Amino acid sequence: MKLFLKISLASIALSIFLVSCSSDEGSIFETPGGGDPGDDDSIATLVINQGAPSKDIFTAKANGQVGTSVPGRIVYTSTNTTQRRLYITQNVSGAGDMPFNNFELTSKDLKKALKADGSIDLDGATKKEIDFTFNLPVPNIDNGSIVYSFWTTTGKGDFRDPSKRKALGVGTITVTVGTGTNPAATVREFTGIKLFAPDVDGKTETFFSLLNETVYKINVGPEFRAFWDFGYYYGVTGPSKDHFASFSSTSTYDATFGFPVKGLKPSATEDADETLNQMFFGLSNYDVAAFDGITLSGELDGVIKTNNQNITNLKVGDIVVFVDNYNKKGILKITHIKAGYGNTDFIEFDVKLQP
């Protein structure tokens, strides 16, 4: 049975964190039609079939006009793999892959369609064969490309790591605008990020995600663990037992903080293969003026990856360089510290990151 879905994607704004986990029963995708992938060569089409790999099509192209959308179709067929989720990212003008799933569906259908992390739940019969057509929007750019990437997973995946539990993919549809030449890549900038000292029950916004510029409470649930890159604590350091503001990668947070935080690590009933993100820090000799002057991605190429997954004794004005779990290089500036262990004590900083 072939399945066909046409979903209108009218906006590039993200709204992936506002929906709950979906059920595995039934499917909003079960509508008839589709036809052979070769029936309409005006539609950019990706074909991946485990049973006939010689006919796979991993890349497709289309031309687009600003303010419109172009159709893109994916036909993914598995033989011995169960496809449980579909992940989609959008990369506008080389600015980096971002989760894409702002579908024009009713609130009820949206909850059925999306998992909490923003991936599409391939429930019902879609686990073996999917045949979906999407309207892919063309944002307002003069020249450049919009690259949409599609892959399926056997379980909870990772928007920044397609290899995690990958079933089929990655296929890409590239939409060209104008000359198709992307401008020089600029850094992504986040300002005024505030992380609070941890609460033993995980009730404070202690962790930050470079993926979506979002701060997280640890107790929000396991769907978001792959988003967390590093956390904040105010703890004891060194033989003198002094107390300092500190960052730690999510992977080493419990060990460096010294006190386990409820909800950080998977419980016995959750996925035993769950991994937490690493991140590597170093104190930079940049000053504030040098940090403020960074605008292009290439200016961060010289950042060297250290072996240190935590950094301590942080002070206002410090400039910290880092390399994240996905080998993206970045730099941050400490702008404010309210010292202490309380739930209202915090650190505030600005970030510049390679796309």
Coordinates of C-alpha atoms in Angstrom, one line a residue:
M1 CA 0.0 0.0 0.0
K2 CA 1.4 3.4 -0.9
L3 CA 0.6 6.4 1.2
F4 CA 0.4 10.0 0.2
L5 CA 0.5 13.1 2.3
K6 CA 0.4 16.7 1.2
I7 CA 1.3 19.1 4.0
S8 CA 1.4 22.8 3.5
L9 CA 4.5 24.5 5.0
A10 CA 3.9 28.2 4.8
S11 CA 6.4 29.5 7.3
I12 CA 10.0 28.9 8.3
A13 CA 9.3 29.8 11.9
L14 CA 9.9 26.9 14.4
S15 CA 7.2 25.7 16.7
I16 CA 8.6 22.3 17.5
F17 CA 8.6 22.4 21.3
L18 CA 5.0 23.1 22.0
V19 CA 3.5 19.7 21.2
S20 CA 3.2 16.4 23.1
C21 CA 4.3 12.9 22.2
S22 CA 2.0 11.2 19.7
S23 CA 0.3 7.9 19.8
D24 CA 1.5 4.9 17.7
E25 CA -2.1 4.0 16.8
G26 CA -3.7 5.2 13.6
S27 CA -2.3 7.7 11.2
I28 CA -3.3 11.1 9.9
F29 CA -1.2 10.3 6.8
E30 CA -3.4 7.5 5.5
T31 CA -4.8 9.1 2.3
P32 CA -4.8 7.3 -1.0
G33 CA -2.9 8.2 -4.1
G34 CA 0.8 9.0 -4.8
G35 CA 1.5 7.3 -8.1
D36 CA 4.8 6.2 -9.5
P37 CA 7.8 8.5 -8.5
G38 CA 8.5 9.0 -12.2
D39 CA 5.0 10.1 -13.1
D40 CA 5.6 13.8 -12.7
D41 CA 9.2 15.1 -13.3
S42 CA 8.1 18.6 -12.3
I43 CA 8.2 17.5 -8.7
A44 CA 11.6 17.2 -7.0
T45 CA 11.5 13.6 -5.8
L46 CA 13.7 11.5 -3.5
V47 CA 13.5 7.7 -3.8
I48 CA 15.2 5.3 -1.3
N49 CA 14.3 1.6 -1.5
Q50 CA 16.2 -1.0 0.5
G51 CA 14.9 -3.6 -1.9
A52 CA 16.1 -1.8 -5.0
P53 CA 19.1 0.4 -4.1
S54 CA 20.3 0.8 -7.7
K55 CA 17.3 3.1 -8.3
D56 CA 17.8 5.3 -5.3
I57 CA 17.7 9.0 -5.8
F58 CA 19.3 10.9 -2.8
T59 CA 19.4 14.4 -4.3
A60 CA 16.9 16.5 -6.2
K61 CA 16.7 20.1 -7.3
A62 CA 14.1 22.8 -8.0
N63 CA 14.0 26.4 -8.8
G64 CA 12.0 28.7 -6.5
Q65 CA 10.5 32.2 -6.4
V66 CA 10.6 34.2 -3.1
G67 CA 7.3 34.1 -1.3
T68 CA 6.1 30.9 -3.0
S69 CA 6.6 27.2 -2.4
V70 CA 7.8 24.3 -4.4
P71 CA 6.6 20.7 -4.1
G72 CA 9.0 18.1 -2.9
R73 CA 8.2 14.4 -2.6
I74 CA 9.9 11.6 -0.7
V75 CA 9.3 7.9 -1.3
Y76 CA 11.1 5.8 1.3
T77 CA 10.6 2.0 1.4
S78 CA 12.1 -0.3 3.9
T79 CA 12.3 -4.1 3.7
N80 CA 13.9 -5.1 7.0
T81 CA 13.9 -1.8 8.9
T82 CA 11.0 -0.2 10.8
Q83 CA 10.8 3.5 10.1
R84 CA 9.4 5.2 13.2
R85 CA 10.2 8.9 12.8
L86 CA 10.9 11.3 10.0
Y87 CA 13.3 14.2 10.6
I88 CA 13.4 17.3 8.3
T89 CA 15.9 20.1 8.4
Q90 CA 16.1 23.4 6.5
N91 CA 19.3 25.2 5.6
V92 CA 18.7 28.8 4.3
S93 CA 21.7 30.4 2.4
G94 CA 24.2 28.1 4.2
A95 CA 23.2 29.4 7.6
G96 CA 23.0 25.9 9.1
D97 CA 20.6 23.0 9.3
M98 CA 17.6 23.9 11.5
P99 CA 14.6 21.6 12.5
F100 CA 11.8 22.2 10.1
N101 CA 8.2 21.2 10.9
N102 CA 5.9 24.1 11.2
F103 CA 3.1 22.3 9.4
E104 CA -0.3 23.9 8.7
L105 CA -2.3 21.3 10.6
T106 CA -5.0 21.6 13.2
S107 CA -3.9 21.5 16.8
K108 CA -5.4 18.0 17.2
D109 CA -3.7 16.6 14.1
L110 CA -0.4 18.4 15.0
K111 CA -0.3 16.5 18.3
K112 CA -0.9 13.2 16.5
A113 CA 1.7 14.0 13.8
L114 CA 4.6 15.2 15.8
K115 CA 6.8 13.8 18.6
A116 CA 7.8 16.2 21.3
D117 CA 11.2 16.8 19.7
G118 CA 9.6 17.9 16.5
S119 CA 10.0 14.8 14.4
I120 CA 7.1 13.3 12.5
D121 CA 5.6 10.2 14.0
L122 CA 5.4 7.5 11.4
D123 CA 2.6 5.6 13.0
G124 CA 0.3 3.0 11.5
A125 CA 1.2 1.4 8.2
T126 CA 3.7 4.1 7.3
K127 CA 6.5 2.3 9.2
K128 CA 7.5 0.3 6.1
E129 CA 6.6 2.6 3.2
I130 CA 6.1 6.4 3.1
D131 CA 5.2 8.5 0.1
F132 CA 4.8 12.1 1.3
T133 CA 4.7 15.3 -0.8
F134 CA 5.4 18.6 1.0
N135 CA 5.1 22.2 -0.1
L136 CA 8.6 23.6 0.6
P137 CA 8.5 27.4 1.2
V138 CA 11.0 29.8 -0.4
P139 CA 12.0 32.4 2.1
N140 CA 12.9 36.0 1.3
I141 CA 16.5 35.8 -0.1
D142 CA 18.0 37.6 -3.1
N143 CA 20.3 34.7 -4.2
G144 CA 21.2 31.4 -2.7
S145 CA 19.9 28.0 -1.9
I146 CA 17.5 26.4 0.5
V147 CA 18.4 22.8 1.3
Y148 CA 15.8 20.5 2.8
S149 CA 17.1 17.2 4.3
F150 CA 14.9 14.2 5.0
W151 CA 15.8 11.0 6.9
T152 CA 13.9 8.4 8.9
T153 CA 14.9 6.7 12.1
T154 CA 14.2 3.5 14.1
G155 CA 13.6 5.5 17.2
K156 CA 14.4 8.9 18.7
G157 CA 17.0 10.6 16.5
D158 CA 18.9 13.8 16.6
F159 CA 18.4 16.8 14.3
R160 CA 22.1 17.5 14.4
D161 CA 23.2 13.9 13.9
P162 CA 21.4 12.0 11.1
S163 CA 23.4 8.9 11.8
K164 CA 21.7 8.4 15.2
R165 CA 19.3 5.4 14.8
K166 CA 19.0 6.2 11.1
A167 CA 16.7 4.0 9.1
L168 CA 16.7 5.5 5.6
G169 CA 18.3 8.7 4.2
V170 CA 19.7 11.3 4.2
G171 CA 18.0 12.7 1.0
T172 CA 18.2 16.3 0.1
I173 CA 16.1 18.7 -2.0
T174 CA 17.9 21.9 -3.0
V175 CA 15.7 24.9 -4.0
T176 CA 17.7 27.5 -5.9
V177 CA 16.8 31.2 -5.8
G178 CA 18.4 33.6 -8.4
T179 CA 22.0 32.7 -9.1
G180 CA 22.0 30.1 -6.3
T181 CA 25.2 31.6 -4.8
N182 CA 25.1 31.8 -1.0
P183 CA 26.6 34.9 0.7
A184 CA 29.5 34.5 3.0
A185 CA 28.3 32.6 6.1
T186 CA 27.8 34.7 9.2
V187 CA 27.8 33.5 12.8
R188 CA 24.7 32.8 14.6
E189 CA 24.3 35.1 17.5
F190 CA 22.4 34.6 20.8
T191 CA 22.3 37.4 23.4
G192 CA 21.2 37.6 27.0
I193 CA 21.2 33.9 27.7
K194 CA 20.6 33.3 31.4
L195 CA 21.2 29.9 33.1
F196 CA 20.2 29.3 36.7
A197 CA 21.9 27.3 39.5
P198 CA 20.7 23.8 39.4
D199 CA 17.8 22.5 41.6
V200 CA 18.2 18.9 42.9
D201 CA 14.8 18.1 41.2
G202 CA 15.7 19.7 37.9
K203 CA 13.2 22.5 38.2
T204 CA 15.5 25.4 37.1
E205 CA 16.5 26.5 33.6
T206 CA 20.1 25.2 33.9
F207 CA 20.9 23.8 30.4
F208 CA 21.3 25.6 27.1
S209 CA 20.8 24.3 23.5
L210 CA 22.9 25.7 20.7
L211 CA 20.5 24.1 18.3
N212 CA 17.5 26.3 19.0
E213 CA 18.8 29.0 21.3
T214 CA 16.7 27.6 24.1
V215 CA 17.3 27.2 27.9
Y216 CA 15.9 24.0 29.4
K217 CA 14.7 22.7 32.7
I218 CA 16.1 19.2 33.2
N219 CA 12.7 17.8 34.2
V220 CA 11.1 18.6 30.8
G221 CA 11.5 15.0 29.7
P222 CA 13.8 12.6 27.8
E223 CA 12.7 13.9 24.3
F224 CA 14.9 16.9 24.7
R225 CA 18.1 15.4 26.1
A226 CA 19.8 15.5 22.7
F227 CA 19.2 19.2 22.5
W228 CA 21.2 20.1 25.7
D229 CA 24.8 21.1 25.1
F230 CA 26.0 22.5 28.4
G231 CA 24.8 23.5 31.8
Y232 CA 25.7 25.9 34.6
Y233 CA 26.5 25.3 38.3
Y234 CA 28.1 27.3 41.1
G235 CA 30.3 24.8 42.9
V236 CA 33.3 23.9 44.9
T237 CA 36.6 23.9 43.0
G238 CA 40.1 22.9 43.9
P239 CA 41.8 22.1 47.2
S240 CA 40.9 25.5 48.7
K241 CA 37.2 24.6 48.3
D242 CA 36.4 27.9 46.7
H243 CA 33.1 28.4 45.0
F244 CA 33.0 29.5 41.4
A245 CA 30.6 30.0 38.5
S246 CA 31.2 27.1 36.1
F247 CA 30.0 25.5 32.8
S248 CA 30.0 21.8 32.1
S249 CA 29.1 19.7 29.1
T250 CA 25.9 17.7 29.6
S251 CA 27.9 14.5 29.3
T252 CA 30.1 15.3 32.4
Y253 CA 27.7 17.5 34.3
D254 CA 26.9 15.2 37.2
A255 CA 30.5 14.3 37.7
T256 CA 31.9 17.8 37.6
F257 CA 29.1 19.3 39.6
G258 CA 29.4 16.6 42.2
F259 CA 25.7 16.1 42.9
P260 CA 23.4 14.1 40.7
V261 CA 20.5 16.1 39.3
K262 CA 17.2 14.2 38.9
G263 CA 16.2 13.7 35.3
L264 CA 19.6 14.4 33.7
K265 CA 20.4 10.7 32.9
P266 CA 18.1 8.1 31.5
S267 CA 16.2 6.1 34.0
A268 CA 16.1 2.3 34.0
T269 CA 12.8 2.3 32.0
E270 CA 14.2 4.6 29.3
D271 CA 16.5 3.9 26.3
A272 CA 19.7 2.4 27.6
D273 CA 21.6 3.7 24.6
E274 CA 20.8 7.4 25.3
T275 CA 23.9 9.6 25.1
L276 CA 24.5 13.1 26.4
N277 CA 26.3 15.8 24.4
Q278 CA 29.9 16.5 25.0
M279 CA 31.3 20.1 24.7
F280 CA 34.9 21.3 25.1
F281 CA 35.8 24.7 26.6
G282 CA 38.8 27.0 26.8
L283 CA 39.5 30.4 28.2
S284 CA 40.3 32.8 25.3
N285 CA 42.7 35.8 25.2
Y286 CA 40.1 37.7 23.2
D287 CA 38.8 40.9 24.9
V288 CA 35.2 42.1 24.8
A289 CA 35.9 44.4 21.7
A290 CA 37.3 41.4 19.8
F291 CA 34.3 39.3 20.6
D292 CA 31.9 42.1 19.6
G293 CA 33.7 42.4 16.3
I294 CA 33.2 38.8 15.1
T295 CA 30.6 38.6 12.3
L296 CA 31.7 35.9 9.9
S297 CA 31.8 32.1 10.5
G298 CA 35.4 31.9 9.2
E299 CA 36.6 34.1 12.0
L300 CA 36.0 31.2 14.4
D301 CA 38.0 28.7 12.3
G302 CA 41.0 29.2 14.6
V303 CA 39.3 28.0 17.7
I304 CA 41.2 25.0 19.0
K305 CA 39.4 22.0 20.6
T306 CA 40.6 21.4 24.1
N307 CA 40.2 18.3 26.3
N308 CA 38.2 20.1 28.9
Q309 CA 34.5 19.5 29.2
N310 CA 34.1 22.0 32.0
I311 CA 35.4 25.4 32.8
T312 CA 35.3 27.2 36.2
N313 CA 36.2 30.4 38.0
L314 CA 34.2 32.3 35.4
K315 CA 34.1 36.1 35.8
V316 CA 32.2 38.9 34.1
G317 CA 34.1 39.9 30.9
D318 CA 35.6 36.5 30.4
I319 CA 35.6 35.2 26.8
V320 CA 35.2 31.5 26.4
V321 CA 35.8 29.5 23.2
F322 CA 34.2 26.1 22.7
V323 CA 33.7 23.2 20.3
D324 CA 30.4 21.4 20.6
N325 CA 29.5 17.7 20.2
Y326 CA 28.9 18.3 16.4
N327 CA 32.3 20.0 15.9
K328 CA 30.8 23.5 15.6
K329 CA 33.1 26.2 16.9
G330 CA 31.9 29.1 19.0
I331 CA 32.7 31.8 21.5
L332 CA 30.8 33.3 24.4
K333 CA 31.1 36.4 26.6
I334 CA 30.1 36.4 30.3
T335 CA 28.0 39.5 30.9
H336 CA 26.6 39.0 34.4
I337 CA 26.8 36.7 37.4
K338 CA 24.6 36.5 40.4
A339 CA 26.7 34.3 42.6
G340 CA 25.2 31.6 44.7
Y341 CA 23.4 28.2 44.8
G342 CA 19.8 29.5 45.0
N343 CA 17.2 29.0 42.4
T344 CA 17.3 32.6 41.5
D345 CA 21.1 32.8 41.2
F346 CA 22.4 32.8 37.6
I347 CA 25.0 33.5 34.9
E348 CA 24.2 35.5 31.8
F349 CA 26.2 35.4 28.5
D350 CA 26.2 36.1 24.8
V351 CA 27.1 33.5 22.2
K352 CA 28.5 33.5 18.6
L353 CA 28.5 30.1 16.8
Q354 CA 29.4 28.7 13.4
P355 CA 26.3 27.8 11.4

